[in-house]
Coordinates of C-alpha atoms and ligand atoms in Angstrom, one line a residue:
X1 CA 115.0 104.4 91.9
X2 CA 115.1 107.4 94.0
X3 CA 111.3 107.9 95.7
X4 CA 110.2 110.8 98.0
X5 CA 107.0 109.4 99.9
X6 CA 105.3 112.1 102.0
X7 CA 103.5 111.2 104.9
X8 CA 104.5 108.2 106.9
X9 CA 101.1 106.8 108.4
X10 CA 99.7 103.8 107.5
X11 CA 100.5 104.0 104.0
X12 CA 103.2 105.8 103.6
X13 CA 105.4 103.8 106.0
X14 CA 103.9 100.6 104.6
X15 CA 104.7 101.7 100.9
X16 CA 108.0 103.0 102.1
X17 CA 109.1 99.6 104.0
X18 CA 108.1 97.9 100.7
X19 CA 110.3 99.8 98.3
X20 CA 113.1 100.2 100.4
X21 CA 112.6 95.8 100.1
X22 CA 113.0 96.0 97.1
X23 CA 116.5 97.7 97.1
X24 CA 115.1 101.3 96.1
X25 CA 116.7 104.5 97.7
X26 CA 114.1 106.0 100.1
X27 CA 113.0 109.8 101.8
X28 CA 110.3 109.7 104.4
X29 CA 108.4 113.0 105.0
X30 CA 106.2 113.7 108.1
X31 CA 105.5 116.4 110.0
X32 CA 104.7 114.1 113.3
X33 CA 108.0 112.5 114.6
X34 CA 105.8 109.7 116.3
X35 CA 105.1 108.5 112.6
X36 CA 108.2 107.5 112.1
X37 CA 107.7 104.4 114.5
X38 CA 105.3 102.9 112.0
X39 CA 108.2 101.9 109.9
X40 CA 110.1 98.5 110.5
X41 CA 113.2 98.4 112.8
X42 CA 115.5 97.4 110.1
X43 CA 114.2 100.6 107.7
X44 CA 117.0 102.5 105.9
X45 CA 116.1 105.7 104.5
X46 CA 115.9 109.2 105.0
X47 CA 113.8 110.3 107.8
X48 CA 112.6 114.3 107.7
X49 CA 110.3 115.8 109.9
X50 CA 108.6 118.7 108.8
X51 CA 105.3 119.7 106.7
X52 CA 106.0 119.3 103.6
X53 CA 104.5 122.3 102.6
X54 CA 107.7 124.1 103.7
X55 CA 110.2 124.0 100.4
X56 CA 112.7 123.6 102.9
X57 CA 111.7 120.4 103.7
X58 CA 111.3 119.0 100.4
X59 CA 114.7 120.2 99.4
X60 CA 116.1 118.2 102.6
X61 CA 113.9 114.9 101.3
X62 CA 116.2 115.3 98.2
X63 CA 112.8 116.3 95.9
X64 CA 115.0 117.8 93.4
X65 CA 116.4 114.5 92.7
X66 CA 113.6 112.2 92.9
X67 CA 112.8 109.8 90.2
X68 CA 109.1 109.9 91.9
X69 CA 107.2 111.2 94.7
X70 CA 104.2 109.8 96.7
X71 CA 101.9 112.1 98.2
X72 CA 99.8 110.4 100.8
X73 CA 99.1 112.0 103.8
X74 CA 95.4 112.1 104.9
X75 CA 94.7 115.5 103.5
X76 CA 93.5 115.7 100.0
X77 CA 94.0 120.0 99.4
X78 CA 97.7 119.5 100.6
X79 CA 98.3 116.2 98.4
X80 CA 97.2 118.1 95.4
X81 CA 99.6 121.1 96.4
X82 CA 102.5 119.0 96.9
X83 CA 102.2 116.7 94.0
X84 CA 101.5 120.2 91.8
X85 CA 104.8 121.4 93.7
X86 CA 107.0 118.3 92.7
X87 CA 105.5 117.8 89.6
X88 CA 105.8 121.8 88.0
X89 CA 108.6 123.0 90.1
X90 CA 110.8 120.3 90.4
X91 CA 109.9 118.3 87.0
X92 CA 110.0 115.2 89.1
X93 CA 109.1 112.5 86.1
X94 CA 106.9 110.2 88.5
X95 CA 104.3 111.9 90.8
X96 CA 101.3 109.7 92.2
X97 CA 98.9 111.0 94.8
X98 CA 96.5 109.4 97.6
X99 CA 93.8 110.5 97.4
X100 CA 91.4 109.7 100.6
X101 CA 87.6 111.4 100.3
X102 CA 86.1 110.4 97.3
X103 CA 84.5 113.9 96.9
X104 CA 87.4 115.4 95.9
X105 CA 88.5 113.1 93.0
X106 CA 87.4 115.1 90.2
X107 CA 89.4 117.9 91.5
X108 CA 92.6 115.5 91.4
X109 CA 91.5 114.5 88.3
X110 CA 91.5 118.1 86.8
X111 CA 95.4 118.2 87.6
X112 CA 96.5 115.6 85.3
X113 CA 98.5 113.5 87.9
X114 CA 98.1 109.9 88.8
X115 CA 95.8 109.3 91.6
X116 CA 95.1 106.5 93.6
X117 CA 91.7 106.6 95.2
X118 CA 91.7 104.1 98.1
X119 CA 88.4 104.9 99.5
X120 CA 86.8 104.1 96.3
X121 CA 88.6 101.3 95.6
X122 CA 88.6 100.0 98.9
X123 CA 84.8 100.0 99.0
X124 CA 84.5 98.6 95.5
X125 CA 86.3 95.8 96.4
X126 CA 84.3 95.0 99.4
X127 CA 81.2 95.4 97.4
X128 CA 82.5 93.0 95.3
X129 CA 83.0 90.6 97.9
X130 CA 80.4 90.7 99.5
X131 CA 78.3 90.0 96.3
X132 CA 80.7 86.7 95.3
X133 CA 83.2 85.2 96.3
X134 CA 83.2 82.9 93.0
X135 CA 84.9 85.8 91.1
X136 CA 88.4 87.0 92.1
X137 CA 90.3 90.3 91.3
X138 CA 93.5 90.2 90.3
X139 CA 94.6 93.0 89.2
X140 CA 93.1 96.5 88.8
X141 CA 93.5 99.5 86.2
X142 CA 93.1 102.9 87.3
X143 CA 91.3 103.7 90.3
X144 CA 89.0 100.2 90.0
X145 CA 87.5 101.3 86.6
X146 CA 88.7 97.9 84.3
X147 CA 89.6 95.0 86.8
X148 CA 91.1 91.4 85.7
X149 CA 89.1 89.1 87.2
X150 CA 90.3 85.3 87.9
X151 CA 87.4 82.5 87.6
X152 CA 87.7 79.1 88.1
X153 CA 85.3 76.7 85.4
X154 CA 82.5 75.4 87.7
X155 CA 80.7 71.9 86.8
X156 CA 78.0 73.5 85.4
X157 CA 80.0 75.4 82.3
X158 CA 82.4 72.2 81.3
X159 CA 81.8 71.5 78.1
X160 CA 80.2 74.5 77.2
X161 CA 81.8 77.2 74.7
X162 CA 83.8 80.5 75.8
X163 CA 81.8 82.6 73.4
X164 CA 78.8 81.4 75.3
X165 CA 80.2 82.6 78.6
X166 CA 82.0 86.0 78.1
X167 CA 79.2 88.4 77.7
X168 CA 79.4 91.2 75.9
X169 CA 82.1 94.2 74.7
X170 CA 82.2 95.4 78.3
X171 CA 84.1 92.1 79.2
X172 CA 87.0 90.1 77.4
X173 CA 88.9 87.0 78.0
X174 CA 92.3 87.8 78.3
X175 CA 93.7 84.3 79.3
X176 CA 93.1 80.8 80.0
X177 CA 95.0 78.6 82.0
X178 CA 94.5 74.8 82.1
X179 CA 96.9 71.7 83.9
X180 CA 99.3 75.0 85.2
X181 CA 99.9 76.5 81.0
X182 CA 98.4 79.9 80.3
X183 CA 97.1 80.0 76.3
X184 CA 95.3 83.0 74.8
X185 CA 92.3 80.7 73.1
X186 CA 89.7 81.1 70.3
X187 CA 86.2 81.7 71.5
X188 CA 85.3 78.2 70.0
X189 CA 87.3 77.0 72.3
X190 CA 85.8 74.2 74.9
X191 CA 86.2 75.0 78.7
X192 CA 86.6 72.1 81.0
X193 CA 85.8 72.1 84.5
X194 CA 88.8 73.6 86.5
X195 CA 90.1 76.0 83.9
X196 CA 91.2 79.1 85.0
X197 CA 90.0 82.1 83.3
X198 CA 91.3 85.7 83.4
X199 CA 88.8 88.0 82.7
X200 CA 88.9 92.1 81.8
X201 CA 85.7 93.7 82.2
X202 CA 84.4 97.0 83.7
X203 CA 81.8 97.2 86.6
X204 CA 79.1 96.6 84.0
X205 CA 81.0 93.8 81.7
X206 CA 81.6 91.8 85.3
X207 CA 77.7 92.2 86.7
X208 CA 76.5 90.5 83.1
X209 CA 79.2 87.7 83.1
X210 CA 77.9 87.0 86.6
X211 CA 74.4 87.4 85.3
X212 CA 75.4 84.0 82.7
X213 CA 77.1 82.5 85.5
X214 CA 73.8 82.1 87.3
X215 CA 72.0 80.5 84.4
X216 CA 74.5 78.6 82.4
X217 CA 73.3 78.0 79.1
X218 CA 70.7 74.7 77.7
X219 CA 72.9 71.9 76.1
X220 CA 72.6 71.7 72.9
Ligands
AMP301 P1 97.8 107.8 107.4 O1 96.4 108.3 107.2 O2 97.8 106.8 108.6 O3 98.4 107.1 106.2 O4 98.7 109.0 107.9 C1 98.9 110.2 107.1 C2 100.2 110.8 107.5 O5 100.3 112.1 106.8 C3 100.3 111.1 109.0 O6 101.4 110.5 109.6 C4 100.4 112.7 109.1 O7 101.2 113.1 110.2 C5 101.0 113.0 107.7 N1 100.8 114.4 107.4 C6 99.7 115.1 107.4 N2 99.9 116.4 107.0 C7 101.2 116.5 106.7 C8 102.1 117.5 106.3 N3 101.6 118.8 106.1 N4 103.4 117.3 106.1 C9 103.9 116.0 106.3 N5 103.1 115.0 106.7 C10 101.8 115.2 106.9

């Protein structure tokens, strides 16, 4: 794959450093030659310094090209113009954006393209930690909205049954994993102590499993 990543702070160089790792063909935009040092030594890509809001410069990133593009400087108008730019003039198939105040998402949003909010999800995540550490997220959807969530059976929910656990619609089991095998079970099914559970739920779906969690159900 052929990616165009404008701006190489923090996460552009870091995103950058990854992909070109993983053997893909990589352009580096900034308009500060000083950011270039952020990437690894042994980096290979194309380096261009310039603002990207000169054509010019996009053309000598190869934009026209590009399998994708990241925009992720720190400034949210000039992400939107560039990914619009890449997106309308130059078809480019793949265009994600950073997007870094979180009072400006719903102006991202209005554009259509992908968005990745890392304020927002940064925060939710340390929300979530902060609350419990007994839940763990392993993967997220969107910017944060549906998250799969790993739990680990505690003493007090062995022997009890997965339908009395998993809460509502908001909140579904996806997998469980028990002695290292992943199976997809019935909501009869038994959990024993030390089973792994992979959990989908929104913000809401999460807060009521935790809710159950705190006050495991009588026997019987
Ligand atoms: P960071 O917040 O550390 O990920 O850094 C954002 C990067 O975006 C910085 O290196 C900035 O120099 C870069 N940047 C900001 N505006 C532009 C622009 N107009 N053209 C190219 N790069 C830019």
């Amino acid at each position: 794959m052929y990616v165009v990543i404008i701006g190489c702070g923090r996460l552009g160089s870091e995103l950058a450093y990854r992909l070109f790792k993983r053997g893909h063909e990589i352009s580096v935009v900034d308009e500060v030659a000083a950011a270039f040092d952020e990437l690894p030594t042994d980096f290979i890509g194309r380096i261009i310094e310039g603002d990207a809001l000169n054509q010019d410069v996009l053309h000598r990133a190869g934009i026209e090209r590009a399998d994708a593009v990241a925009v992720v400087t720190n400034k949210d108008t000039l992400n939107l113009v560039v990914g619009r730019v890449a997106s309308e003039l130059y078809h480019v198939a793949n265009v994600i954006l950073r997007n870094y105040h979180p009072d400006t998402f719903s102006l991202f949003d209005a554009f259509g393209l992908q968005v990745v909010s890392s304020t927002s999800w940064g925060a939710q995540r340390i929300e979530e930690m902060l609350y419990h550490s007994d839940i763990r997220t392993v993967f997220s959807a969107g910017n944060g909205e549906v998250e799969v969530y790993e739990i680990t059976v505690s003493k007090e929910w062995g022997g009890k049954k997965i339908q009395d656990l998993i809460p509502c619609s908001d909140c579904m089991l996806i997998a469980l994993s028990r002695n290292g095998r992943a199976f997809m079970p019935d909501k009869n099914e038994t959990l024993n102590v030390g089973d792994i559970l992979d959990i989908g739920a929104t913000f809401e779906g999460i807060e009521a499993l935790r809710e159950k969690m705190r006050k495991p159900v009588k026997e019987g």
